[in-house]
CSV table of C-alpha atoms in Angstrom, one decimal:
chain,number,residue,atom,x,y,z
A,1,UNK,CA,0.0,0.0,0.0
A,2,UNK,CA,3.2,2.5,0.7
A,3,UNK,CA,4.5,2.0,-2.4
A,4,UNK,CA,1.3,2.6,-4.4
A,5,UNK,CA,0.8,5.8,-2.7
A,6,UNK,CA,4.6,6.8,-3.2
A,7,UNK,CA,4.1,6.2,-7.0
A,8,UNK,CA,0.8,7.7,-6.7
A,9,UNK,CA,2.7,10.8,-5.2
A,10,UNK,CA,5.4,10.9,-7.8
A,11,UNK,CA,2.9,11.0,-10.5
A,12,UNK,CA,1.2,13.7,-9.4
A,13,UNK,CA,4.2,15.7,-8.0
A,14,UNK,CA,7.0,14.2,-9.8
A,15,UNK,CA,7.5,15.7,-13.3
A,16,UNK,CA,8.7,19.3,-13.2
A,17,UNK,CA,9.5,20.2,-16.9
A,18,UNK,CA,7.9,23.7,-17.8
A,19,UNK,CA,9.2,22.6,-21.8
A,20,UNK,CA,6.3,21.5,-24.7
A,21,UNK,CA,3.2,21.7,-21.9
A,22,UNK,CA,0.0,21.1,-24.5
A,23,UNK,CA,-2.3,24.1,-25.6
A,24,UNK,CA,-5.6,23.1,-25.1
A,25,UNK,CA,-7.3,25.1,-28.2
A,26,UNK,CA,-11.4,26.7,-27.5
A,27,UNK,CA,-12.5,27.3,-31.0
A,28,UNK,CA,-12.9,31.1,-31.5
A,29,UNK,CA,-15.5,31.9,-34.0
A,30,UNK,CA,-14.0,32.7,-37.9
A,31,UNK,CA,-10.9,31.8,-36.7
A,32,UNK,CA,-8.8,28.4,-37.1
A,33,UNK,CA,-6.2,29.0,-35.2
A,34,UNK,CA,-4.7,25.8,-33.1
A,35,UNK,CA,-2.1,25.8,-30.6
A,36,UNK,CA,0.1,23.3,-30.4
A,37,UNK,CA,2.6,23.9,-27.2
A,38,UNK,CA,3.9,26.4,-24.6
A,39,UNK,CA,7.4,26.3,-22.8
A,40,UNK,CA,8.5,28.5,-20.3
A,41,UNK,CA,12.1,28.7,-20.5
A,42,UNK,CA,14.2,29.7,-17.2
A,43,UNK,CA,16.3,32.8,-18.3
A,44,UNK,CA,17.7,34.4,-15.1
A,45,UNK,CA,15.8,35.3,-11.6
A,46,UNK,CA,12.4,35.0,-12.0
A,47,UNK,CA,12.9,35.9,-15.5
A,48,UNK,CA,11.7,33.5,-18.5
A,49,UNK,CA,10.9,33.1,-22.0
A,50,UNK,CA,7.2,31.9,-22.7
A,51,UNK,CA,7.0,30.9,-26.2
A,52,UNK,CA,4.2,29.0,-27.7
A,53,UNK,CA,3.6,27.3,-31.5
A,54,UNK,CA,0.5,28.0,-33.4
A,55,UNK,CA,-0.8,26.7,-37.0
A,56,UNK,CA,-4.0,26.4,-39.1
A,57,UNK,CA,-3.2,23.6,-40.8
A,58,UNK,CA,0.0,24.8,-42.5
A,59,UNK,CA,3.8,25.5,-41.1
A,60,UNK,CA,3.5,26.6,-37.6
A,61,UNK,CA,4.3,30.3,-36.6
A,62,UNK,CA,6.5,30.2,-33.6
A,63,UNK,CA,5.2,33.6,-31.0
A,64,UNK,CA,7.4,34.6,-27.8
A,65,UNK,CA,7.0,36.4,-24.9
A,66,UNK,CA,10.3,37.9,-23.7
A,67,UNK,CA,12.0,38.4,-20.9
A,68,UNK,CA,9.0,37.3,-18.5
A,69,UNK,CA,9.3,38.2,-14.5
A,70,UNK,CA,6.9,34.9,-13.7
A,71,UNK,CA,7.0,36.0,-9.8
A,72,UNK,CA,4.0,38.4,-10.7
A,73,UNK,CA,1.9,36.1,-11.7
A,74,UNK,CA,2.4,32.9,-8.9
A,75,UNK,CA,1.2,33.1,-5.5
A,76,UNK,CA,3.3,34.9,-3.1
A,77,UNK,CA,2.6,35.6,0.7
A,78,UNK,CA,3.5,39.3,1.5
A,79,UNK,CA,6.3,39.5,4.3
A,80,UNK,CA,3.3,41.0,6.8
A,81,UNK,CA,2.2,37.2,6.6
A,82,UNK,CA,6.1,35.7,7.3
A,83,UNK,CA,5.6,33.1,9.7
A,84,UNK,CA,2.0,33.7,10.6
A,85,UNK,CA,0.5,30.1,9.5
A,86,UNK,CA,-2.6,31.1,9.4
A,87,UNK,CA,-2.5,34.0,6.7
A,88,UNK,CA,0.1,32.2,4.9
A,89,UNK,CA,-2.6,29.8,4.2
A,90,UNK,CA,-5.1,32.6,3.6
A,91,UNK,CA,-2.7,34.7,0.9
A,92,UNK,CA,-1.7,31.7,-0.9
A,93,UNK,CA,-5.2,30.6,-1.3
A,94,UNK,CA,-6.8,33.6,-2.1
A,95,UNK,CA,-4.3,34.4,-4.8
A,96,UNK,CA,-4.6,30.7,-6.6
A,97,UNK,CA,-8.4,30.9,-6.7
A,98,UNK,CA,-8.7,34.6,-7.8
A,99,UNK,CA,-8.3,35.2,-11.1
A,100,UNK,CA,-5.1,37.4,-12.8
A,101,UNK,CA,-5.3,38.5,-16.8
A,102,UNK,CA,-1.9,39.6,-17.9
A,103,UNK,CA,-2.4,41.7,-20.9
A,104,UNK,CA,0.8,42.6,-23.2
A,105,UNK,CA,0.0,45.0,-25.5
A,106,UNK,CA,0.4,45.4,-28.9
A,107,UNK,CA,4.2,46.7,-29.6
A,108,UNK,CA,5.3,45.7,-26.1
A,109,UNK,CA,8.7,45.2,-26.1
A,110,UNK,CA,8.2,41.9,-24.3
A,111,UNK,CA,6.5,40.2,-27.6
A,112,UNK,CA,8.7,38.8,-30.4
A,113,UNK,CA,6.6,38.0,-33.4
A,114,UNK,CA,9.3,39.1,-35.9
A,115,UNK,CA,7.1,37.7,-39.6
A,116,UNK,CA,3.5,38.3,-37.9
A,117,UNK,CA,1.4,35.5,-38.0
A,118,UNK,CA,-0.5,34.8,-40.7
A,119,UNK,CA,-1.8,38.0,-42.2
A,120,UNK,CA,-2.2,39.7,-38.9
A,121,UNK,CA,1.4,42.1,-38.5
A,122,UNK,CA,3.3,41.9,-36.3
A,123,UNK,CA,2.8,45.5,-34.4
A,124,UNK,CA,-1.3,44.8,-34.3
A,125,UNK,CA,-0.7,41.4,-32.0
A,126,UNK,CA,-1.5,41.5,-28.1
A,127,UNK,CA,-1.4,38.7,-25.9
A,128,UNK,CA,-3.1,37.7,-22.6
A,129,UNK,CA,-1.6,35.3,-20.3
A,130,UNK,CA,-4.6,34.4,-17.5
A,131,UNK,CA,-3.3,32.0,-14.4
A,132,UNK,CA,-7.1,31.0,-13.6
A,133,UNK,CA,-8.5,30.9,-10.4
A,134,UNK,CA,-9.1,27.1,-10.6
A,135,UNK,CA,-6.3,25.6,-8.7
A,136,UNK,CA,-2.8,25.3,-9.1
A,137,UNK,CA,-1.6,25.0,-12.8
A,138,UNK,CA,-4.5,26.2,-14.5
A,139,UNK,CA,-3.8,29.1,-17.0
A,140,UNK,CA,-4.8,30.2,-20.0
A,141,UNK,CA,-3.4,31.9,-22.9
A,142,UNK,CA,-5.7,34.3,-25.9
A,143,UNK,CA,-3.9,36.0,-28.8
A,144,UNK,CA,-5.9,39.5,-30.5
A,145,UNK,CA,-5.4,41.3,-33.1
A,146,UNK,CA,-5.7,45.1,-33.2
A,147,UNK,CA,-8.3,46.3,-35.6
A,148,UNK,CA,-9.8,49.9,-36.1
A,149,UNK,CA,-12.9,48.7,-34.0
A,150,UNK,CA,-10.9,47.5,-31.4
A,151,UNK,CA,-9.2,44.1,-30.4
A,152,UNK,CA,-10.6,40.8,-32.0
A,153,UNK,CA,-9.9,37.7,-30.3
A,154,UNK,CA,-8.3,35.1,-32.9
A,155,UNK,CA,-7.2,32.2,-30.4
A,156,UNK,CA,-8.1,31.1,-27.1
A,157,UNK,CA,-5.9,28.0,-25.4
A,158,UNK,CA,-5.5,26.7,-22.0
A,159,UNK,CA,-2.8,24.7,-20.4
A,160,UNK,CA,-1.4,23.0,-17.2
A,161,UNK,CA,2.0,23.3,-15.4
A,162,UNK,CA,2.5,19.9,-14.1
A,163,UNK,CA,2.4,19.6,-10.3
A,164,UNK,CA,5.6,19.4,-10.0
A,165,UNK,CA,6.8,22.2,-12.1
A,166,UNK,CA,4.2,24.2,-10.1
A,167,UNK,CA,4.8,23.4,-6.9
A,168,UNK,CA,8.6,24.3,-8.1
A,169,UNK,CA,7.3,28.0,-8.8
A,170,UNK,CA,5.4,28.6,-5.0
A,171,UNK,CA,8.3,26.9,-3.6
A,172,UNK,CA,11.3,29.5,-4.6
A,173,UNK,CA,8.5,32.5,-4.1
A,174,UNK,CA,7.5,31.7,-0.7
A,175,UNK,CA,8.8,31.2,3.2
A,176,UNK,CA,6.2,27.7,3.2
A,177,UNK,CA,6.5,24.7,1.1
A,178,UNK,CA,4.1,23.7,-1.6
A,179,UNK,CA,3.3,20.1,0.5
A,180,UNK,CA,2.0,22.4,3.4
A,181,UNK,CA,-0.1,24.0,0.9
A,182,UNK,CA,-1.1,21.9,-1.3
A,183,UNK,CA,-4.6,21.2,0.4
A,184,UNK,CA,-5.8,24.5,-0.2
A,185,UNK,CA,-4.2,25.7,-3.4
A,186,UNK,CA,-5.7,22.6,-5.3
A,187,UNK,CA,-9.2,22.2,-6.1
A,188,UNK,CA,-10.3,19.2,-3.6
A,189,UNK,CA,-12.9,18.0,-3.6
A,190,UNK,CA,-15.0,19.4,-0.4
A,191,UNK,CA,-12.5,22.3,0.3
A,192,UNK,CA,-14.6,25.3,1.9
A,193,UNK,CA,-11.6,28.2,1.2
A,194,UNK,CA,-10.5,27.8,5.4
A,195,UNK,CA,-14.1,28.5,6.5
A,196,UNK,CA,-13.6,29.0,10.2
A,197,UNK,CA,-10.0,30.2,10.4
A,198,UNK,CA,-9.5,33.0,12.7
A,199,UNK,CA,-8.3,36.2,10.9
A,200,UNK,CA,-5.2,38.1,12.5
A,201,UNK,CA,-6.4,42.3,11.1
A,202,UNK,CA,-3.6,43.4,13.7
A,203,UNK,CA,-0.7,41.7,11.9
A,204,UNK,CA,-2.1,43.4,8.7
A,205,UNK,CA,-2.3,47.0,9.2
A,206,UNK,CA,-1.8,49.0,12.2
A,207,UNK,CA,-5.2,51.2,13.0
A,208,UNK,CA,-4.5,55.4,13.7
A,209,UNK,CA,-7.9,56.8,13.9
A,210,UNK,CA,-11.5,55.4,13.5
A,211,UNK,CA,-15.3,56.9,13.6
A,212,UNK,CA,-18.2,55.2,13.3
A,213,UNK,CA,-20.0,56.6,9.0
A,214,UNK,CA,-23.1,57.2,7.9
A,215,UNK,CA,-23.7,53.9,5.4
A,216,UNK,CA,-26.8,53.7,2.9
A,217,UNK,CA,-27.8,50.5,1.4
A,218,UNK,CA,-29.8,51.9,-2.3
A,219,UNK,CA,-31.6,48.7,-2.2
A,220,UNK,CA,-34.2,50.2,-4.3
A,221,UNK,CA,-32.3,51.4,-7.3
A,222,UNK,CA,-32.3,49.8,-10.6
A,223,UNK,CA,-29.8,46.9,-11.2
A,224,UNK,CA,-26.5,48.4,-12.8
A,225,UNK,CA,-25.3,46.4,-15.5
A,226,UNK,CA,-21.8,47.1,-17.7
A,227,UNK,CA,-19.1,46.0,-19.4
A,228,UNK,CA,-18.3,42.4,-17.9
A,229,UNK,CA,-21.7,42.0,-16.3
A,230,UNK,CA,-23.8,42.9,-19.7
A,231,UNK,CA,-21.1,40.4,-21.3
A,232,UNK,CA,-22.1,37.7,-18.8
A,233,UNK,CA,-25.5,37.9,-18.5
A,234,UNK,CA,-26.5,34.9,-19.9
A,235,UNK,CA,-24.8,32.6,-17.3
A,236,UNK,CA,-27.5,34.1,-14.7
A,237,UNK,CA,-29.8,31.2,-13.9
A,238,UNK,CA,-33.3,32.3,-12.4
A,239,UNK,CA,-35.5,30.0,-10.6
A,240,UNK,CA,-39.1,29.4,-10.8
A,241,UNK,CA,-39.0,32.2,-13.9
A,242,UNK,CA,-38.1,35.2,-11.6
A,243,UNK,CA,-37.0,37.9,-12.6
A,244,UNK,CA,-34.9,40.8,-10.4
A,245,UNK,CA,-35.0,45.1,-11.1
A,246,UNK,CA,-33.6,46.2,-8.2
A,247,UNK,CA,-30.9,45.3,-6.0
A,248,UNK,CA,-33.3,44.2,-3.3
A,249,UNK,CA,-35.0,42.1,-6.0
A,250,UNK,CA,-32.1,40.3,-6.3
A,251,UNK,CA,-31.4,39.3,-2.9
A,252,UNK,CA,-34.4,38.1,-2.5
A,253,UNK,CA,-34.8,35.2,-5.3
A,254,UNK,CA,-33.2,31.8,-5.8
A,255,UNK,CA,-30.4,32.8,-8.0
A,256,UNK,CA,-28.3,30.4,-9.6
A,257,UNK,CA,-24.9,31.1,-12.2
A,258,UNK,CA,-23.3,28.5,-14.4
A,259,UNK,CA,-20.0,27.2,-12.8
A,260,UNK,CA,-16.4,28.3,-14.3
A,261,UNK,CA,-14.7,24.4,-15.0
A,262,UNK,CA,-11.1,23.3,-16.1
A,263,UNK,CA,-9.9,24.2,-18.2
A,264,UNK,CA,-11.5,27.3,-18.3
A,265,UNK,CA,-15.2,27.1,-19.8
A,266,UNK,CA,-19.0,27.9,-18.1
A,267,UNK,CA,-20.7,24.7,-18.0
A,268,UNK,CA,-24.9,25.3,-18.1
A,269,UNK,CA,-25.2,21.8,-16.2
A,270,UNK,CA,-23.1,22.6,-12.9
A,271,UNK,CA,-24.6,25.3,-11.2
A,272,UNK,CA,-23.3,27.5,-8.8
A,273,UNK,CA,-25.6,28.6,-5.8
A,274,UNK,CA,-26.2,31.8,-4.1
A,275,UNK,CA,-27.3,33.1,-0.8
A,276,UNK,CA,-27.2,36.8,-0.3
A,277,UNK,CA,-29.4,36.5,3.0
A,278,UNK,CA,-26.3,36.5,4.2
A,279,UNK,CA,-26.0,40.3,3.9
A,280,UNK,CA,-29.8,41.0,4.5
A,281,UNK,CA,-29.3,44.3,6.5
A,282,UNK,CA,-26.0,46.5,6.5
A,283,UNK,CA,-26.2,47.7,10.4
A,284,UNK,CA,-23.5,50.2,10.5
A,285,UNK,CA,-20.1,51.6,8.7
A,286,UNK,CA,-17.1,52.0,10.3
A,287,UNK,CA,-14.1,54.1,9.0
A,288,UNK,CA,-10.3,53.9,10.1
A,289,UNK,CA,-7.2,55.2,9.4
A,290,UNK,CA,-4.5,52.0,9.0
A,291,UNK,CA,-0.7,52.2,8.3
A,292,UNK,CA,0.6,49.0,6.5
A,293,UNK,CA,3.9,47.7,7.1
A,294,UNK,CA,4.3,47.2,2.8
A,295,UNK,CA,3.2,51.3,2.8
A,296,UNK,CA,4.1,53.8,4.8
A,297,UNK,CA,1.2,56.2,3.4
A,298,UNK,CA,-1.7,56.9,5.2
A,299,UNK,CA,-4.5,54.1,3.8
A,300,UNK,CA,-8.2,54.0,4.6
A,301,UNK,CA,-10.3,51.0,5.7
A,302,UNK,CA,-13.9,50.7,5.7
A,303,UNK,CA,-16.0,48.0,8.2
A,304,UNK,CA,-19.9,46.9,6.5
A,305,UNK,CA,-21.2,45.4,9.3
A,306,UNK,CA,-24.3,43.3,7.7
A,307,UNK,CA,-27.1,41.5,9.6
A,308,UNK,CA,-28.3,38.0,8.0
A,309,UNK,CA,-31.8,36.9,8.2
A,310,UNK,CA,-31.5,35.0,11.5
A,311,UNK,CA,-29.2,38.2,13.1
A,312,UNK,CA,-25.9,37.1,13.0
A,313,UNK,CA,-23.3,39.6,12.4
A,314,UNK,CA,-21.5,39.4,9.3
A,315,UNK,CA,-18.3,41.9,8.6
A,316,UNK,CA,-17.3,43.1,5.4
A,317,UNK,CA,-14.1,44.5,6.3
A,318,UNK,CA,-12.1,46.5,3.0
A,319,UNK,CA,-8.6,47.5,3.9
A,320,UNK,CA,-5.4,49.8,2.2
A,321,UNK,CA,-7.6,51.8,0.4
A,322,UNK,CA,-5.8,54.7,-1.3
A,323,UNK,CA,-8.7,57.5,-1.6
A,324,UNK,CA,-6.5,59.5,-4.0
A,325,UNK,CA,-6.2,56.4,-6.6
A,326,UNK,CA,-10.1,56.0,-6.3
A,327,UNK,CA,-11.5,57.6,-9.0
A,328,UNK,CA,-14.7,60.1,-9.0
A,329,UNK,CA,-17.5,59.0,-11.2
A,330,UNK,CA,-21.0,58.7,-11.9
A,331,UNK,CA,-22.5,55.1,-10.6
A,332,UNK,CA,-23.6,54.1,-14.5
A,333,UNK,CA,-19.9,54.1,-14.9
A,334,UNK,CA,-18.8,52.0,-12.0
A,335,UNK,CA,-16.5,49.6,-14.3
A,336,UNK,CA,-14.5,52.5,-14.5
A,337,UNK,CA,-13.5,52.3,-10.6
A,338,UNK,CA,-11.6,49.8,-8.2
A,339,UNK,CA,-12.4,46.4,-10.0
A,340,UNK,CA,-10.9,44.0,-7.0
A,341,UNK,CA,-11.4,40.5,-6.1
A,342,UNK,CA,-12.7,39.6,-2.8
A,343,UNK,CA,-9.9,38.1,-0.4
A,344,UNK,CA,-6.4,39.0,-1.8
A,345,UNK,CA,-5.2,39.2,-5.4
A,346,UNK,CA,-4.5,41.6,-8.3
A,347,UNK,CA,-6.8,43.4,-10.1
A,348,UNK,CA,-8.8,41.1,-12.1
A,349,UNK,CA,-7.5,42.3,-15.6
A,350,UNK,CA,-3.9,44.3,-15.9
A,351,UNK,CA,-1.4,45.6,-18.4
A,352,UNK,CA,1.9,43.8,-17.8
A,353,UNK,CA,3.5,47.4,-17.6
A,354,UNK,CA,1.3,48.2,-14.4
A,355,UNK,CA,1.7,45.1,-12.9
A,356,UNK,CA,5.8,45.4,-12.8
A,357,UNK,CA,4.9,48.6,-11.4
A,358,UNK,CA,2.4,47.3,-8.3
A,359,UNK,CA,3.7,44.0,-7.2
A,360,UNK,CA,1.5,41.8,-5.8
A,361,UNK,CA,3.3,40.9,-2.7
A,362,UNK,CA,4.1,44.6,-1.9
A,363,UNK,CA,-0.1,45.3,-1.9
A,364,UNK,CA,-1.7,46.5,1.4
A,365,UNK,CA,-5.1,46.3,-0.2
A,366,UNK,CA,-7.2,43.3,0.9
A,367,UNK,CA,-10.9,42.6,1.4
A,368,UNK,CA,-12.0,39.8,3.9
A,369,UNK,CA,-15.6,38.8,5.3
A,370,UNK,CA,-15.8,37.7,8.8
A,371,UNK,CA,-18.1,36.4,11.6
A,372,UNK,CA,-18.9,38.0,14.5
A,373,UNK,CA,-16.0,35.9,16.4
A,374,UNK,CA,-13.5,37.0,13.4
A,375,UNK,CA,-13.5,33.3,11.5
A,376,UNK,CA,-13.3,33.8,7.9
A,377,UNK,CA,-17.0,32.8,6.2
A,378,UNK,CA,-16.5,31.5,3.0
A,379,UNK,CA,-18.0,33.9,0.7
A,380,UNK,CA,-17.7,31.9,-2.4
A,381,UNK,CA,-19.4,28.9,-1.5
A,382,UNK,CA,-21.9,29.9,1.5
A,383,UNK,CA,-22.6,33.5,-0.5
A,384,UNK,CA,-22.1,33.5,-3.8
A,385,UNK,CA,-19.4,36.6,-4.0
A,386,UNK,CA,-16.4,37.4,-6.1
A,387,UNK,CA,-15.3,41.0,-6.0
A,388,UNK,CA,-16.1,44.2,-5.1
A,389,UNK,CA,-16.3,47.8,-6.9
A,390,UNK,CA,-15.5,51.1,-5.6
A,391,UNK,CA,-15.6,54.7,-6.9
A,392,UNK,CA,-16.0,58.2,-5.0
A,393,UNK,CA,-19.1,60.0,-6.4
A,394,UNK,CA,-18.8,62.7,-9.2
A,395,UNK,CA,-20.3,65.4,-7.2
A,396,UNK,CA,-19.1,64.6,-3.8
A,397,UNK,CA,-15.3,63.4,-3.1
A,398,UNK,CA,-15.8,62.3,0.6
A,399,UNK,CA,-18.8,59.9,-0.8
A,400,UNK,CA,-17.3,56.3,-1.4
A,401,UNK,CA,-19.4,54.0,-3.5
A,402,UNK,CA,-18.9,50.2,-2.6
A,403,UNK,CA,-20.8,47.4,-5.3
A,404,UNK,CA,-20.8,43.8,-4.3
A,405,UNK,CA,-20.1,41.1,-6.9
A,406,UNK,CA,-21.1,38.0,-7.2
A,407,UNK,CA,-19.6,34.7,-8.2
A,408,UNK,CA,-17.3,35.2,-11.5
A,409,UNK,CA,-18.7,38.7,-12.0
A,410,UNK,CA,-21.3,38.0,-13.7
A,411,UNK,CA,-23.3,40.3,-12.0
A,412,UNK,CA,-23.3,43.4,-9.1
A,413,UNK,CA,-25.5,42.3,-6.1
A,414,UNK,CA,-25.7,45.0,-4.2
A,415,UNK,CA,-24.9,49.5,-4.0
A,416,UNK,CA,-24.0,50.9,-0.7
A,417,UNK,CA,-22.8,54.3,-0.1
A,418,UNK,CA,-20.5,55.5,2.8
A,419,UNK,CA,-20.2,59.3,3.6
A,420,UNK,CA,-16.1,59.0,4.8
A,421,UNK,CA,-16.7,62.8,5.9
A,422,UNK,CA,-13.9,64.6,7.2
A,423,UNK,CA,-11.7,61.1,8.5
């Protein structure tokens, strides 16, 4: 029995080349494009070459990313977390299982397509690199081509690093091993995203000032819809033909959304459950001044505490919030403002040139949703959440607008607005 489950192991674990991993090709409408293979080859550092060989049915065309600093884009606890177990766990898991689009735009330096490929030249060709918030390994790669309408996607592939190659990656990044995190950065079967765990705020961010802020939960307003969410709207299932208008609407009906599966696809017959009783009445907002350890500068953090339907307390709790990098705008334009995952990650889309720039592991920002004993509740599973959206109003800087997502986006759940005053 030991040796089976030491081979068993070894399978799983054991092969660590990042060379020739298979493209997995999604067929993209009017397009034939198929990839073939991607290899990520070890330059210097955290620096690598990711090329990858595409064909439709003739010679394939050979496209590179150059010069690569990988480290952005794997899991990687920030040293407030050194040696704290606990969020170790938490930052490791929130960053596998929330998603991070890379997006290398056309004539970035970092591309190398030297004869174009195909018709498309070289100068109009972007590339998105996507490690997907499915578990360890799964990525995804789509190629576009710059037209005068905008970008049009020509090839969609997936792909994934073996476990061992993987687990290679966390394990130069971070003060943990891989095996100590493996339970929770792979998708297992019954995992509930550590459900229960106390959360340590203090070790996070030290708190300078706080006052209790008018809150307003615009429960009756119209359902906002933009961008991703119009995109998406189609993967909202309703029960029992409802149908939802305002945001109170929606909280109140059995609401259903089709579940993101490896490799990377919504699959209509795997449905994802809500249960945004969960937040059935915000009860107060609180307001604080924090200092981070990764940033000196003054940050805000703002506290929702939420009621559900049996009176438990539920806290929203948003932290390293730079008001000055939140941008003022009218609430039809909310895409436009602080698109964040839940928990801790990047932003859910980024240019490669802004990412260098913000490092993931240097980020105060993080979001987290606590009982009333300060144990993390698992938002995806037991509420149905994703991210959150925030923009000051146009007419009123002190006025912070704060939208609730729900699972994969694919739709707001909920507008509050907090009046931050003169804190």
């Amino acid at each position: 029995l030991m040796s089976t489950a030491v081979g068993g192991v070894y399978q799983r674990y054991g092969q660590s080349s990042l060379a020739d991993i298979p493209l997995q090709t999604e067929a993209v409408e009017g397009y034939r494009w198929v990839g073939e293979d991607i290899t990520f080859e070890h330059r210097n550092g955290h620096q690598f070459n990711v090329s990858f060989t595409l064909h439709q049915g003739g010679s394939p065309t050979e496209l590179k990313l150059q010069d690569i600093d990988l480290s952005l884009m794997i899991p990687t606890v920030p040293a407030t977390a050194h040696g704290n177990q606990a969020l170790t766990q938490w930052f490791l898991t929130e960053r596998e299982f929330n998603r991070q689009r890379v997006i290398f735009e056309s004539g970035s330096p970092h591309i190398q397509l030297p004869t174009g490929l195909g018709d498309y030249a070289p100068e109009n060709i972007s590339i998105a690199l996507t490690n997907n918030c499915l578990g360890s390994g799964y990525w995804e790669l789509a190629i576009y081509n710059q037209t005068e309408t905008g970008n049009e996607k020509i090839y969609q592939g997936y792909f994934t690093f073996s476990r061992g190659a993987y687990a290679g990656l966390v394990n130069q990044l971070n003060p943990t091993s891989y095996w100590q995190q493996a339970r929770t950065m792979e998708a297992w079967p019954g995992f509930k995203f550590l459900s229960g765990l106390k959360f340590d705020l203090s070790a996070l961010r030290t708190v300078k000032a706080e006052q209790t802020v008018p809150v307003q939960d615009l429960k009756s307003e119209p359902i906002l819809a933009a961008k991703e969410q119009l995109s998406k709207a189609d993967l909202i299932v309703y029960a029992n033909g409802d149908t939802a208008h305002t945001w109170e609407d929606l909280r109140q009906i059995d609401l259903a959304f089709q579940s993101f599966v490896p490799p990377g696809i919504y699959d209509p017959e795997r449905l994802w459950a809500s249960d945004f009783s969960q937040l059935a009445e915000v009860m107060q907002a609180t307001a604080r001044q924090v200092v981070s350890p990764l940033d000196q500068k003054p940050l805000k953090e703002i506290q929702l505490d939420f009621a559900n339907t049996d009176g438990e307390l539920r806290q929203l709790i948003v932290s390293g919030i730079d008001l000055e990098q939140v941008p003022q705008l009218q609430p039809q334009d909310y895409s436009d403002g602080i698109y964040m995952p839940l928990g801790f990650g990047t932003p859910f889309t980024q240019n490669y040139s802004e990412l260098q720039k913000n490092r993931p592991d240097e980020s105060s920002f993080f979001a987290v949703l606590l009982n009333g004993e300060n144990e993390i509740i698992d938002y995806r599973q037991d509420i149905g959440l994703n991210g959150l959206v925030m923009h000051r109003d146009n007419n009123d800087e002190n006025l912070l607008h704060i939208y609730l997502m729900s699972y994969e986006r694919i739709t707001l759940v909920s507008h509050y607005s907090v009046d931050l005053g003169a804190l």
